[in-house]
PDB file of C-alpha atoms in Angstrom:
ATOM      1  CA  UNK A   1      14.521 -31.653   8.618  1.00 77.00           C
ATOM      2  CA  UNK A   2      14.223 -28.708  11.123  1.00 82.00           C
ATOM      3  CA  UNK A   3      17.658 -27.775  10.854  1.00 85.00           C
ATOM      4  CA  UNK A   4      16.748 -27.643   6.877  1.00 87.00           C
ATOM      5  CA  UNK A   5      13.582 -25.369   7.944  1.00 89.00           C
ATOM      6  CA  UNK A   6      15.591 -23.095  10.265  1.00 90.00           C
ATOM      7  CA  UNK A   7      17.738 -22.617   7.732  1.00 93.00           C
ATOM      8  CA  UNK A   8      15.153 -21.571   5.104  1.00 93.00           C
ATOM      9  CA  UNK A   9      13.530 -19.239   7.083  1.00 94.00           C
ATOM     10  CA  UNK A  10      17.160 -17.450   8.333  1.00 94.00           C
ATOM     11  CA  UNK A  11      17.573 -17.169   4.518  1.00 95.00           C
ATOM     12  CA  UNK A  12      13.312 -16.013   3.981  1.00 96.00           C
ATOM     13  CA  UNK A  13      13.709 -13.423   6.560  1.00 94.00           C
ATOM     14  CA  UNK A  14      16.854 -11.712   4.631  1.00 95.00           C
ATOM     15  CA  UNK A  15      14.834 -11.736   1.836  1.00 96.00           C
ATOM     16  CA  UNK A  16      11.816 -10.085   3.284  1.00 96.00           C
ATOM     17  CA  UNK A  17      14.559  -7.305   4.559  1.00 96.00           C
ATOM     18  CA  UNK A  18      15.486  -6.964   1.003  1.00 97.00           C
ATOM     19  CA  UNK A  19      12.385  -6.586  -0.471  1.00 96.00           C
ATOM     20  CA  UNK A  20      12.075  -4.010   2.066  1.00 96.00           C
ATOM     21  CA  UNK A  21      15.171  -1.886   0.777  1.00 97.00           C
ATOM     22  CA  UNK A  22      13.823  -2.187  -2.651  1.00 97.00           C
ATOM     23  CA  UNK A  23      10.690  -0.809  -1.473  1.00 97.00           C
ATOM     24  CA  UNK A  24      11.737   2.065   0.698  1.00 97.00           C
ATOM     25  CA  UNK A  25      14.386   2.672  -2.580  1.00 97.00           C
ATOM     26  CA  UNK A  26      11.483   3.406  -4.699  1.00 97.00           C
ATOM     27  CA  UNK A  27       9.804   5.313  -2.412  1.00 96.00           C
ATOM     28  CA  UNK A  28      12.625   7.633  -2.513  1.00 96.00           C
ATOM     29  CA  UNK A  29      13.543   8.013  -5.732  1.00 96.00           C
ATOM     30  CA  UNK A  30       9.680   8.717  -6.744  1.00 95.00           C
ATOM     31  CA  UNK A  31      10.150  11.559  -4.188  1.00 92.00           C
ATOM     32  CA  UNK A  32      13.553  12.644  -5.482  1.00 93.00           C
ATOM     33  CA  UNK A  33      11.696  11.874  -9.611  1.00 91.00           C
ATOM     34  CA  UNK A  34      14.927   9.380 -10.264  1.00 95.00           C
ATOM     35  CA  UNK A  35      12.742   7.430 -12.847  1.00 94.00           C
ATOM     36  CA  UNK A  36      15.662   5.005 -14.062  1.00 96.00           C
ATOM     37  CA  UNK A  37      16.043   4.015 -10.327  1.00 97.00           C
ATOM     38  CA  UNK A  38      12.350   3.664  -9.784  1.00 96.00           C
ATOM     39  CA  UNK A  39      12.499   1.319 -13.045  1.00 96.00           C
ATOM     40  CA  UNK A  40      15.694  -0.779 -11.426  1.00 97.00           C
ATOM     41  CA  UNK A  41      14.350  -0.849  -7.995  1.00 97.00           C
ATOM     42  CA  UNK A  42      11.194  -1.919  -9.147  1.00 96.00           C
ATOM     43  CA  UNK A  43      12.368  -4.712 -11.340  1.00 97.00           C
ATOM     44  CA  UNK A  44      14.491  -6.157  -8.473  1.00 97.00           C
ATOM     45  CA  UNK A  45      11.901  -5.815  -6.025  1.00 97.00           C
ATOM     46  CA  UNK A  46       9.570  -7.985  -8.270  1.00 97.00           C
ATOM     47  CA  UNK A  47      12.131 -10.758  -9.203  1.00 98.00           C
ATOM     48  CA  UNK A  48      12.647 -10.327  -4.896  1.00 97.00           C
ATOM     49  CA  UNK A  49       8.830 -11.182  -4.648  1.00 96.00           C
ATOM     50  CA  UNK A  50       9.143 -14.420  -6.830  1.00 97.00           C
ATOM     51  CA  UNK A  51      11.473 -15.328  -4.633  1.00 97.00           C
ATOM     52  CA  UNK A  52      10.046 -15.190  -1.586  1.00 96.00           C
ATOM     53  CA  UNK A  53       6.867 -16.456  -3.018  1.00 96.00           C
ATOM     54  CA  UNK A  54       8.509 -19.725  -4.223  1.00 96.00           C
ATOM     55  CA  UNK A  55      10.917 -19.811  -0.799  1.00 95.00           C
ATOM     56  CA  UNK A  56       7.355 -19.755   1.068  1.00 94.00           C
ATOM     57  CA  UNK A  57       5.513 -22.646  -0.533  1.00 95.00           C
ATOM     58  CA  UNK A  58       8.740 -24.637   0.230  1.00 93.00           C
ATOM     59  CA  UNK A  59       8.378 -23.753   3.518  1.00 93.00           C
ATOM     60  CA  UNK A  60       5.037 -23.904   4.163  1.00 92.00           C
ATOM     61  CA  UNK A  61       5.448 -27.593   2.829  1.00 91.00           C
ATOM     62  CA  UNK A  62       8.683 -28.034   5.104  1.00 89.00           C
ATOM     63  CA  UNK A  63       5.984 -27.900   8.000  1.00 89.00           C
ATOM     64  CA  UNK A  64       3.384 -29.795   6.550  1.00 88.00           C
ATOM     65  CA  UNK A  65       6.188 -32.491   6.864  1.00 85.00           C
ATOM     66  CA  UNK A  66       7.133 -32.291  10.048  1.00 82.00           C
ATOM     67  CA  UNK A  67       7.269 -35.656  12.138  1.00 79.00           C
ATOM     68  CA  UNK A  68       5.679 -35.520  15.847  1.00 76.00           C
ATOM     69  CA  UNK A  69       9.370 -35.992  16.853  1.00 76.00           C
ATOM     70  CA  UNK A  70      10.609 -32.611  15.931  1.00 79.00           C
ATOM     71  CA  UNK A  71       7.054 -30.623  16.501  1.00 83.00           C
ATOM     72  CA  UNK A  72       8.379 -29.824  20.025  1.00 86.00           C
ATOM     73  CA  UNK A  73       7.245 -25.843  21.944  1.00 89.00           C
ATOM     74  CA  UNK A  74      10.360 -24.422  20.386  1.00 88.00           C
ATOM     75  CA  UNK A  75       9.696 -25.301  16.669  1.00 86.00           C
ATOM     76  CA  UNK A  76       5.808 -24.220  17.526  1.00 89.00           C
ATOM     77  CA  UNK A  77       7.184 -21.013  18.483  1.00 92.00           C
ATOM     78  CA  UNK A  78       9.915 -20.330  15.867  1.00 90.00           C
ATOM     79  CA  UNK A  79       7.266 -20.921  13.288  1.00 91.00           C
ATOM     80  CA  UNK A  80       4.645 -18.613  15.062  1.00 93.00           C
ATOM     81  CA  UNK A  81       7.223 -16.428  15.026  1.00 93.00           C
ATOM     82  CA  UNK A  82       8.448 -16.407  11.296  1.00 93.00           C
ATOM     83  CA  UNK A  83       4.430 -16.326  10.298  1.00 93.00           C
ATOM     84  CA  UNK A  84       3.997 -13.338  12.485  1.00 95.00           C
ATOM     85  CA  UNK A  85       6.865 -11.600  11.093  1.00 94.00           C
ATOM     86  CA  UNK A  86       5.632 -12.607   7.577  1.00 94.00           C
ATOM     87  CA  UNK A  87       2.356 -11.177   8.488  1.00 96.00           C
ATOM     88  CA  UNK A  88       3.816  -7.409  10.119  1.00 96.00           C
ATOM     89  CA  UNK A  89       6.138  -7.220   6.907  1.00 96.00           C
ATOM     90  CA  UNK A  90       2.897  -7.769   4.682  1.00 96.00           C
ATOM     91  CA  UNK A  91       0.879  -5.223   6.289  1.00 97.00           C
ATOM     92  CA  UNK A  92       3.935  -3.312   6.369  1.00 97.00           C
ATOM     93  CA  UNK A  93       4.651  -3.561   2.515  1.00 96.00           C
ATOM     94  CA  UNK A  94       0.788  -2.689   1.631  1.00 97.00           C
ATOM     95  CA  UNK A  95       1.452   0.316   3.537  1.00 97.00           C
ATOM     96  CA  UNK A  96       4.444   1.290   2.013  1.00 96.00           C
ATOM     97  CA  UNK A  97       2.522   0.480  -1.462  1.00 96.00           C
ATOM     98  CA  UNK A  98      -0.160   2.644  -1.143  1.00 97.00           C
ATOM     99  CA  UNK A  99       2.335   5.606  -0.279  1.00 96.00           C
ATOM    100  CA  UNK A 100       4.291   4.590  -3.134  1.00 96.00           C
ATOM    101  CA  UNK A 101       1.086   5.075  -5.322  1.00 96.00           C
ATOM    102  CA  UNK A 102      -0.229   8.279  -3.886  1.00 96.00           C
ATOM    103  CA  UNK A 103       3.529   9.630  -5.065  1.00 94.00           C
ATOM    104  CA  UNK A 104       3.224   7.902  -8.410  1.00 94.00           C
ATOM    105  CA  UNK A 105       0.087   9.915  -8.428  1.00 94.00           C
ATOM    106  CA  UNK A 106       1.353  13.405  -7.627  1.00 93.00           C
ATOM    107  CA  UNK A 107       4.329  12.948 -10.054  1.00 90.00           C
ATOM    108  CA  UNK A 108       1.973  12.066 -12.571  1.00 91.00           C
ATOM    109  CA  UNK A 109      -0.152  15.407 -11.563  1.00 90.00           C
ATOM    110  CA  UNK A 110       3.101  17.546 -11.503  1.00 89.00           C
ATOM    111  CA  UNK A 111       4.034  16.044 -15.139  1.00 87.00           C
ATOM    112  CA  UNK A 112       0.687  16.853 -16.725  1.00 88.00           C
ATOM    113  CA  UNK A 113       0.759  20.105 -15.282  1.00 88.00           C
ATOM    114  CA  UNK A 114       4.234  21.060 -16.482  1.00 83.00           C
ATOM    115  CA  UNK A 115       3.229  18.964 -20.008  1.00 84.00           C
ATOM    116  CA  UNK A 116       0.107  21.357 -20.485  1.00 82.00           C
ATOM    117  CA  UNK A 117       1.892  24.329 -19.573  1.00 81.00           C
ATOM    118  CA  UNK A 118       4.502  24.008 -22.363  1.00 78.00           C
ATOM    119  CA  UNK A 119       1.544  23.211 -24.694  1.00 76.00           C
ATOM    120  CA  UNK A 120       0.431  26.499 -23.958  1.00 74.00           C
ATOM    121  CA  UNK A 121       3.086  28.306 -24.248  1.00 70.00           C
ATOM    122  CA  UNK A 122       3.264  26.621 -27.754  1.00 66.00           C
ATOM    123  CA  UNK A 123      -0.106  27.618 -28.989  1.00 66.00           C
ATOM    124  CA  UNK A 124       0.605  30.964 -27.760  1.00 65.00           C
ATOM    125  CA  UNK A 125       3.532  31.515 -30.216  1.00 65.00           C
ATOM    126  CA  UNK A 126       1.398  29.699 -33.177  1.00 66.00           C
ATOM    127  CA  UNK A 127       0.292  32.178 -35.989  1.00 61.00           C
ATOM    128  CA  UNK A 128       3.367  34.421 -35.082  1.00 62.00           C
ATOM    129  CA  UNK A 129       5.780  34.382 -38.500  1.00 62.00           C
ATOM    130  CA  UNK A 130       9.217  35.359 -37.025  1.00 61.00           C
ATOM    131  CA  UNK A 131      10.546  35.275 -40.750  1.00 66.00           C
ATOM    132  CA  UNK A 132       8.871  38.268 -41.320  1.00 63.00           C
ATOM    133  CA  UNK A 133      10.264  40.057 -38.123  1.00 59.00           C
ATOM    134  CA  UNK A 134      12.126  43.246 -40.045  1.00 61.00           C
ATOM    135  CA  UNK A 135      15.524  44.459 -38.257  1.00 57.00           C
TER     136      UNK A 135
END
C-alpha cells in the first residue's frame, strides 16, 4: 500500500508542476495579449485542476488506510512533506492568480480605451456626406 501511495504522490507532484506551466503560460500570453493561448492554456490548466483534485482525495484516503505497520518516521515525513509542498504550491498558485487578474484587468482597460477611441473617431466623421465631395 505505501509503495501504491509513493507512487501517487511521484505522479501528484508532476501534476502540480504542470499546473504550474499552465499557469505561468497564461500569465505570459495575457502580457504578450495571445488570447487563443490564454483560452488553450486556460482550458488545460482547468482539466489539470480536476485532476489533481480527484488524484488528492485518493490520496488523502490512501492515508486514512494506512496500517500501524507501514506508519513508520519515514512515511510520517514523506507525507508531511508532499502536504507541505501541496500547501507552498497553493499559496503559490493564489499568487500567481491574482497577478493573472490584475493583467486580465489592464488588458481589459487598454481594450476599452482603444474600443472608445475608434468610437470617437466614428462619431467624428458622422454627418460628413463624402458623396457630395466635388473634384
Amino acid at each position: 500500500m505505501i509503495d501504491n501511495l509513493i507512487q501517487r504522490l511521484q505522479v501528484f507532484t508532476d501534476r502540480l508542476d504542470q499546473g504550474s506551466k499552465c499557469t505561468y503560460n497564461i500569465l505570459k500570453s495575457i502580457q504578450h495579449g495571445d488570447w487563443d493561448a490564454v483560452e488553450f492554456d486556460t482550458i488545460n490548466r482547468a482539466r489539470i485542476l480536476n485532476i489533481i483534485a480527484t488524484d488528492q482525495a485518493y490520496i488523502e484516503k490512501v492515508i486514512n488506510n494506512l496500517i500501524d505497520e507501514e506508519v513508520t518516521p519515514s512515511n510520517i515525513n514523506l507525507i508531511k512533506s508532499w502536504a507541505f509542498d501541496t500547501q507552498a504550491w497553493i499559496d503559490k498558485t493564489a499568487y500567481l492568480d491574482d497577478k493573472i487578474i490584475d493583467a486580465l484587468n489592464n488588458s481589459k482597460d487598454e481594450i476599452t480605451k482603444d474600443l472608445a477611441g475608434l468610437f470617437k473617431s466614428k462619431q467624428a466623421f458622422r454627418g460628413y456626406n463624402l458623396n457630395d465631395v466635388t473634384r
